Short mmCIF file of C-alpha atoms in Angstrom, two decimals:
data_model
loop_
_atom_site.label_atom_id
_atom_site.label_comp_id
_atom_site.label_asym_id
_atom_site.label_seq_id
_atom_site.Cartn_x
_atom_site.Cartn_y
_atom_site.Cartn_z
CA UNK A 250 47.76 -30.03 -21.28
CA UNK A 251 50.99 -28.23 -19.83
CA UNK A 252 51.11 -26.92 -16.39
CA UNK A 253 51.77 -23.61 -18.45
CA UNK A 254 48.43 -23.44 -20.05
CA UNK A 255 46.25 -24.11 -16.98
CA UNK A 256 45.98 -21.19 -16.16
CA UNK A 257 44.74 -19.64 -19.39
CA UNK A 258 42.14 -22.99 -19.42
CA UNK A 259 40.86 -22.49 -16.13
CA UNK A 260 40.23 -18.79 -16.93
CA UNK A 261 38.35 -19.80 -20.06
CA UNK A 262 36.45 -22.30 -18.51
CA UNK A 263 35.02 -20.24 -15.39
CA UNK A 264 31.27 -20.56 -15.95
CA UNK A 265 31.40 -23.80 -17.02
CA UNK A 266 33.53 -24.74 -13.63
CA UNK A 267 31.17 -23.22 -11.23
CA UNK A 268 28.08 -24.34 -12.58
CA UNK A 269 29.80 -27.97 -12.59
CA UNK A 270 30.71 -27.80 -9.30
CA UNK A 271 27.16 -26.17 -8.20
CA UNK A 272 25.24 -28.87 -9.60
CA UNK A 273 27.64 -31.11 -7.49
CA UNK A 274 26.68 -29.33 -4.29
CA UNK A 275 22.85 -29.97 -5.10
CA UNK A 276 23.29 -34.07 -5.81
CA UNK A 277 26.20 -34.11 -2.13
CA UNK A 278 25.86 -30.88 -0.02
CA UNK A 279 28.29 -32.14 2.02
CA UNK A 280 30.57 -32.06 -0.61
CA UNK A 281 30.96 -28.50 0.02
CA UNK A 282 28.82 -27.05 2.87
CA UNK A 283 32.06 -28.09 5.00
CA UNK A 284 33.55 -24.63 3.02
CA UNK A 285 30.81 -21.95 4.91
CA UNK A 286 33.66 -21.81 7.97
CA UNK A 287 36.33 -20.70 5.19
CA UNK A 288 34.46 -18.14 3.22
CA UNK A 289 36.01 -14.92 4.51
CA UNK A 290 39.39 -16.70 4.31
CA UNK A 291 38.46 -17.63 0.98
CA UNK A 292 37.42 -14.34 -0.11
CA UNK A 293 40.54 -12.95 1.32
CA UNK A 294 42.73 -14.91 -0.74
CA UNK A 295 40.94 -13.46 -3.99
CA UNK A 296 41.99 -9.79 -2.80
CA UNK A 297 45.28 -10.79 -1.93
CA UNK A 298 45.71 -12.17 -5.54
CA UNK A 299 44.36 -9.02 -6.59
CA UNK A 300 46.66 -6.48 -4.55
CA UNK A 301 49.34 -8.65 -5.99
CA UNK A 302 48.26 -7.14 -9.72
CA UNK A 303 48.43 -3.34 -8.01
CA UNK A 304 51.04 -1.17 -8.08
CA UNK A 305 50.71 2.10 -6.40
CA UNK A 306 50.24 3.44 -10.21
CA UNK A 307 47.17 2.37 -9.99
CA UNK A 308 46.50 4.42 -7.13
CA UNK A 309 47.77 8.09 -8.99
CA UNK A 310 45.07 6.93 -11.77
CA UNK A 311 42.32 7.50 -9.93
CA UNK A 312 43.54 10.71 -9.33
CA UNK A 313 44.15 11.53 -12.69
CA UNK A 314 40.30 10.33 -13.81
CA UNK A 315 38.39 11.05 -10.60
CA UNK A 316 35.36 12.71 -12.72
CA UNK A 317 34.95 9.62 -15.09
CA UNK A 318 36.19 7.45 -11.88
CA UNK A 319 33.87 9.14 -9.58
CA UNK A 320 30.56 8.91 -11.76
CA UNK A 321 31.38 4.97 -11.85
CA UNK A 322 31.72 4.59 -8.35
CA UNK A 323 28.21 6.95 -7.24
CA UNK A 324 26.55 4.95 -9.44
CA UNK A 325 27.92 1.62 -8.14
CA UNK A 326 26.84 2.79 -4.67
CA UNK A 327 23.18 4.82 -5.25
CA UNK A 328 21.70 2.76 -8.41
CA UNK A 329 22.82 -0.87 -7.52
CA UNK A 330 21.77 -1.29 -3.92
CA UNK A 331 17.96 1.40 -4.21
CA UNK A 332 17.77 -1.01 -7.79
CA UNK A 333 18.35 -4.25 -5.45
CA UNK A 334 15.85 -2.58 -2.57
CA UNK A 335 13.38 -1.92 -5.26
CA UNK A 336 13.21 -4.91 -7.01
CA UNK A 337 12.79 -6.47 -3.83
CA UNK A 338 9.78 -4.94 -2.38
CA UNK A 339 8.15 -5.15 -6.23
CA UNK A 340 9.04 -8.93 -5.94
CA UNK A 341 7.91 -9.31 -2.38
CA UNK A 342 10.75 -11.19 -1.77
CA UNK A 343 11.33 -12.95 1.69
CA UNK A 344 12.92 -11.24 4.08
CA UNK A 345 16.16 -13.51 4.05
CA UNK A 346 16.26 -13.22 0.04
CA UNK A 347 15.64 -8.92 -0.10
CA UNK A 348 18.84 -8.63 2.63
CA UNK A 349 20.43 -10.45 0.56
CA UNK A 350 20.32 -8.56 -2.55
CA UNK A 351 21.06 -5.53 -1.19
CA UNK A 352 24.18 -6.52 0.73
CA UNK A 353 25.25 -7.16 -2.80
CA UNK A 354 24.16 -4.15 -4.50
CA UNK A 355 26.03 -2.26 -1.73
CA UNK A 356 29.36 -4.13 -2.93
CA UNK A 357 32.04 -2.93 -5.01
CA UNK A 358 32.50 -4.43 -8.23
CA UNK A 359 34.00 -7.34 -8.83
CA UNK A 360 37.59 -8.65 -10.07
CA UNK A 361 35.45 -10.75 -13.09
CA UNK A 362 34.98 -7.35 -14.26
CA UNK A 363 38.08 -6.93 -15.17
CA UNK A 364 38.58 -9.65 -17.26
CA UNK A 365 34.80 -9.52 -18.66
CA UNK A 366 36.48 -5.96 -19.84
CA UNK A 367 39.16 -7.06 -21.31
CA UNK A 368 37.26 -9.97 -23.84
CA UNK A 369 34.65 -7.04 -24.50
CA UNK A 370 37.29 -4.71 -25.89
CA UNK A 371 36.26 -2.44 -23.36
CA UNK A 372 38.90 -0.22 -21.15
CA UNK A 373 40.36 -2.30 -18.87
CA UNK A 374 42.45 0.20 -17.45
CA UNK A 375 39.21 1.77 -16.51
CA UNK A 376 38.14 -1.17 -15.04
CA UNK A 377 40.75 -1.97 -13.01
CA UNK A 378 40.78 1.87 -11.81
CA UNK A 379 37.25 1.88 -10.62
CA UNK A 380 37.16 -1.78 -8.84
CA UNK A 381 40.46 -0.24 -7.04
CA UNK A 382 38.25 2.95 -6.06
CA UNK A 383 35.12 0.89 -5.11
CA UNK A 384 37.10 -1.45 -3.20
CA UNK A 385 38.96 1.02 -1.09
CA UNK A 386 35.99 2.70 0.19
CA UNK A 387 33.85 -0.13 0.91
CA UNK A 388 34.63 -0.83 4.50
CA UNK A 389 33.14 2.16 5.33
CA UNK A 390 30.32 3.09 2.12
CA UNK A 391 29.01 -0.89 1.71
CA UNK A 392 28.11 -1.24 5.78
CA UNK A 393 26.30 2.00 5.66
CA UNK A 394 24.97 1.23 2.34
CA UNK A 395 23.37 -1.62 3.81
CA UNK A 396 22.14 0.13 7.27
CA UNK A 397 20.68 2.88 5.33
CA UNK A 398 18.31 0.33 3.19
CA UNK A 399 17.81 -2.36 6.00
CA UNK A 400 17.79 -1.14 9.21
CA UNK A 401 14.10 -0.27 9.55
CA UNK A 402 13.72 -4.14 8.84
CA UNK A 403 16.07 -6.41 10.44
CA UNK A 404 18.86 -4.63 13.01
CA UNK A 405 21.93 -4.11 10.98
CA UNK A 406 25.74 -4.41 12.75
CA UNK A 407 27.75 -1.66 10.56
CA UNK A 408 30.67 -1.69 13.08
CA UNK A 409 30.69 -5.23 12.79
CA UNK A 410 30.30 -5.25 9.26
CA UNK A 411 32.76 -2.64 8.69
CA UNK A 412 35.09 -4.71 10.77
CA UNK A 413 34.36 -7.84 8.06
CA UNK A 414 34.55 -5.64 5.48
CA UNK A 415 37.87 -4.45 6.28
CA UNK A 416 39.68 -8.19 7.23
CA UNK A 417 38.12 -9.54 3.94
CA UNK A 418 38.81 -6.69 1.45
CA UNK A 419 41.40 -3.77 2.55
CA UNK A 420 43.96 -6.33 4.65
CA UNK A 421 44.40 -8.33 2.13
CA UNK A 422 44.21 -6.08 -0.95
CA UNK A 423 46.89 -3.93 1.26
CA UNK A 424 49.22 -6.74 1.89
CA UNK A 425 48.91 -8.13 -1.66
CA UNK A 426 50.25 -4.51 -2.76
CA UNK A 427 52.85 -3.90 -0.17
CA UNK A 428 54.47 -7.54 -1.22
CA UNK A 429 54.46 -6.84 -5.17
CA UNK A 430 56.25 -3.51 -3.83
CA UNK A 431 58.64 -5.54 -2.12
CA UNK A 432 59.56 -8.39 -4.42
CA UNK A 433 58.55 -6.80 -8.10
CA UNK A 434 59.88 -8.57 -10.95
CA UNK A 435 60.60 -12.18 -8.32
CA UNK A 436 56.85 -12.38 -8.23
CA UNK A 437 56.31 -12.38 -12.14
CA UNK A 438 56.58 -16.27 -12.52
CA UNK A 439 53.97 -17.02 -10.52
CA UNK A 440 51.40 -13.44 -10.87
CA UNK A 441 49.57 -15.89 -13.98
CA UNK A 442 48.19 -18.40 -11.46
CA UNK A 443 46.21 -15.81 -9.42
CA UNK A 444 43.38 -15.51 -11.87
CA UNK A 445 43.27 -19.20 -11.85
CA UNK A 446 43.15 -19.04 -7.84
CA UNK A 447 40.33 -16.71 -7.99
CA UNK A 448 38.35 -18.64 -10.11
CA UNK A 449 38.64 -22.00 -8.42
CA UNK A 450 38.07 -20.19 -4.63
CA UNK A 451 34.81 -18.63 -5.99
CA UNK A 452 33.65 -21.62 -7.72
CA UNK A 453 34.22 -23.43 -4.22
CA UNK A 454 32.56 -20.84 -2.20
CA UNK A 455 29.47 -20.72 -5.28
CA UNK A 456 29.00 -24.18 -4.78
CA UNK A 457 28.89 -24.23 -0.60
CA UNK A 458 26.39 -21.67 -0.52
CA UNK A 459 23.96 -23.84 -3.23
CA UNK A 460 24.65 -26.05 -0.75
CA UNK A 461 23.73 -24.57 2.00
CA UNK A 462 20.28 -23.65 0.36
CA UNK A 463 19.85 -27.20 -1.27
CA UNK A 464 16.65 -27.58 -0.74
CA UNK A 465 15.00 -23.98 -1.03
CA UNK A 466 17.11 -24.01 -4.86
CA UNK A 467 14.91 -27.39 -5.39
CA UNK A 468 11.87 -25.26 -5.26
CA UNK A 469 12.88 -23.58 -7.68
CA UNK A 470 12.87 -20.13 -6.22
CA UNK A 471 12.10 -18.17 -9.32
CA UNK A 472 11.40 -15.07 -7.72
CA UNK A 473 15.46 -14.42 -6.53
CA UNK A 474 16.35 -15.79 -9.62
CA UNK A 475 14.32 -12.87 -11.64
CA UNK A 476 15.19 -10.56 -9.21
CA UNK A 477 18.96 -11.75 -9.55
CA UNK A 478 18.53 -10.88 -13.68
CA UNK A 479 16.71 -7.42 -13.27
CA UNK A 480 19.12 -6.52 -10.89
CA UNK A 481 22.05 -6.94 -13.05
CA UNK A 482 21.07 -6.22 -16.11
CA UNK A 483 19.63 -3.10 -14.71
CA UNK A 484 23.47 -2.50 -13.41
CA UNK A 485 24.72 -2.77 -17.01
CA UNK A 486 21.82 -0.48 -18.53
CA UNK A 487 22.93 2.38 -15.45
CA UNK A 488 26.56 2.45 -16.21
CA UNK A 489 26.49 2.16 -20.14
CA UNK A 490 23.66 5.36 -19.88
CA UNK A 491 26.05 7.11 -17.13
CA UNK A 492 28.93 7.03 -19.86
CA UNK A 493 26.73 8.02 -22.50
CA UNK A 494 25.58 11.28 -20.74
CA UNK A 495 29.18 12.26 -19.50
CA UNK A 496 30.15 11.81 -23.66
CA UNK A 497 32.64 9.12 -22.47
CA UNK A 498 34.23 6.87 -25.64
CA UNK A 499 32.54 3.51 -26.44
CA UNK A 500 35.14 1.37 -24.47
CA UNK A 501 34.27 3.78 -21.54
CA UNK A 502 30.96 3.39 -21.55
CA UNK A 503 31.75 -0.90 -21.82
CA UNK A 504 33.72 -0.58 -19.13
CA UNK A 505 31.47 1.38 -17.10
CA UNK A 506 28.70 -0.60 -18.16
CA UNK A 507 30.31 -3.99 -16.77
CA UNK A 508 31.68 -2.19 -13.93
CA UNK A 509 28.55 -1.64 -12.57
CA UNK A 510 26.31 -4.58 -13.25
CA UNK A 511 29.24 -7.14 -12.17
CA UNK A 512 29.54 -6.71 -8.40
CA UNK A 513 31.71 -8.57 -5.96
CA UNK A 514 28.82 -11.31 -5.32
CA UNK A 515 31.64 -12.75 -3.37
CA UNK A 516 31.97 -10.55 -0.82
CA UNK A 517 28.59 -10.19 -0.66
CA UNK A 518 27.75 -13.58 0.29
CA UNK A 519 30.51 -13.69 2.77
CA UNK A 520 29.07 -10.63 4.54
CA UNK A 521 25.51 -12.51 4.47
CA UNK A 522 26.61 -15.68 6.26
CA UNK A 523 28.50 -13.68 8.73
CA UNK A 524 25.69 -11.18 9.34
CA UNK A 525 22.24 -12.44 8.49
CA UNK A 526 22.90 -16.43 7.54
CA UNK A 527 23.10 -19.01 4.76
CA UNK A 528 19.59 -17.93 3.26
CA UNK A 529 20.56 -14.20 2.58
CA UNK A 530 23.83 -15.29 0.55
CA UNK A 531 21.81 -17.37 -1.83
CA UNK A 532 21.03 -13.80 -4.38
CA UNK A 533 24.74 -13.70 -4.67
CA UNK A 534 25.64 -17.12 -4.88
CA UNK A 535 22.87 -17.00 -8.13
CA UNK A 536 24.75 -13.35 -8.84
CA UNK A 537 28.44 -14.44 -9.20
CA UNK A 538 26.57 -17.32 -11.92
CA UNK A 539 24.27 -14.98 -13.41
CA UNK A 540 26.62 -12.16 -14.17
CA UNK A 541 29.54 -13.97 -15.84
CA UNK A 542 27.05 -15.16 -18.48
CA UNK A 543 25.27 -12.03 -19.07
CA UNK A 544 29.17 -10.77 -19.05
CA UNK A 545 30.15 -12.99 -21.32
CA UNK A 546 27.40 -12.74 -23.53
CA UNK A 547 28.06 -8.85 -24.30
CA UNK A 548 31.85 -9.32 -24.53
CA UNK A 549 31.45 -11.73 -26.79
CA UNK A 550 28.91 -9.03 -29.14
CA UNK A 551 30.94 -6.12 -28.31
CA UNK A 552 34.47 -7.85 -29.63
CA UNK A 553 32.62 -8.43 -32.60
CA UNK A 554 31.32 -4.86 -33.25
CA UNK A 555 34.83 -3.37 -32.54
#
């Protein structure tokens, strides 16, 4: 293998690499529980790879589709976290488990979409357009997402959340932008690794938080792992039907579809260490594995029917 075709293997090879490197972190914990102090960093460095793929472009497109844009997003932030509240009380979930799953259905959607959209033939201009919509608003819409749902249960921090929010996601995805701005075309040889960078940082941080929760995953907690499931395939169902009732094209309604039921699990388990502890990030840690094979799964169906 050439250094030149890494990337494109790693990329292929993403499921496969986190659920290696998870069942690694259940035989050694220690392998990778050292990586809990590192997770906003870690996160941060996936957003900076991903303002480095921005221009401000981008930006005038959501402009140009804000009703299409702006159905994607309300859904992303109404259906995903009252689906993730839902299924928790129906599930009686624990306490720890239930915060967790809402923190992530109050995230954006996730940069896997993106790609997810691209094998399923789907839009991925689209896609792109409403994780860069999502994204910029969370600081303010995922904390009081999250307060909204929770704070009758367990006291919820939204300035200090918003505060996370904005050092993990905005910062980053801001200085990733300005810098492509700066240095354009001098950045092209090395834009292909950031993919690869992604994948590897949220395989790492995957396998730190099934670390963390070593031996509650030994049980076998079947409950978070169905709730997990409904939640996202629920996701997928709620933005293929929103493009369906605004008439949107088939690879509008794919793109919605994954847009919705692929959230930033990422972020979402770096806002549960930080604000409620290792327990509450295991729904997304099972989310970011979950999602990218029900992902792959339809893009591998929909490429076929195209």
């Amino acid at each position: 293998m050439s250094l030149a075709t890494i990337p494109a293997f790693i990329e292929r090879n993403f499921l496969p690499l986190a659920v290696v490197l998870s069942a690694a972190a259940l035989i050694d914990p220690d392998w990778f529980t050292w990586i809990k102090a590192y997770i906003p960093h870690g996160l941060g460095v996936i957003m900076f790879g991903m303002g480095l793929t921005l221009t401000f472009e981008d930006f005038r497109d959501i402009a140009r589709k804000w009703k299409i844009v702006g159905a994607g997003v309300l859904v992303q932030y109404t259906v995903m976290p009252l689906l993730a509240f839902g299924i928790g009380m129906a599930l009686d979930l624990p306490e720890e488990a239930l915060i967790g799953l809402v923190v992530v259905g109050a995230c954006p959607g996730g940069t896997a979409s993106n790609v997810i959209a691209l094998l399923a033939r789907a839009n991925v201009a689209l896609s792109v357009t409403l994780t860069l919509a999502a994204t910029c608003i969370a600081p303010l819409v995922t904390p009081f997402v999250t307060w909204a749902l929770l704070d009758a249960r367990v006291h919820i921090d939204v300035a200090g959340m918003m505060e996370s929010v904005f050092w993990i996601v905005a910062f980053p995805l801001f200085d990733g932008l300005v810098l492509r701005q700066l240095l354009k075309k001098r950045l092209d040889p090395i834009l292909h690794w950031f993919p690869s960078v992604s994948i590897v940082t949220i395989s790492l941080l995957i396998a730190c938080i099934i670390g963390l929760n070593r031996d509650m995953l030994l049980e076998f907690p079947a409950l978070v792992a169905l709730a997990v499931a409904l939640h996202n395939a629920g996701g997928l169902l709620a933005g293929y039907g929103a493009g369906r009732f605004m008439g949107c094209s088939a690879r509008d309604r794919r793109a919605l579809a994954i847009e919705v039921g692929m959230q930033n699990s990422g972020l979402g388990v770096a806002l549960a260490v930080k604000h409620f502890g290792a327990a509450s990030a295991l729904p997304g840690a099972l989310f970011s594995l979950w999602h990218n094979v029900t992902g792959m799964i339809l893009a591998r169906r929909w490429s076929k029917n195209s």
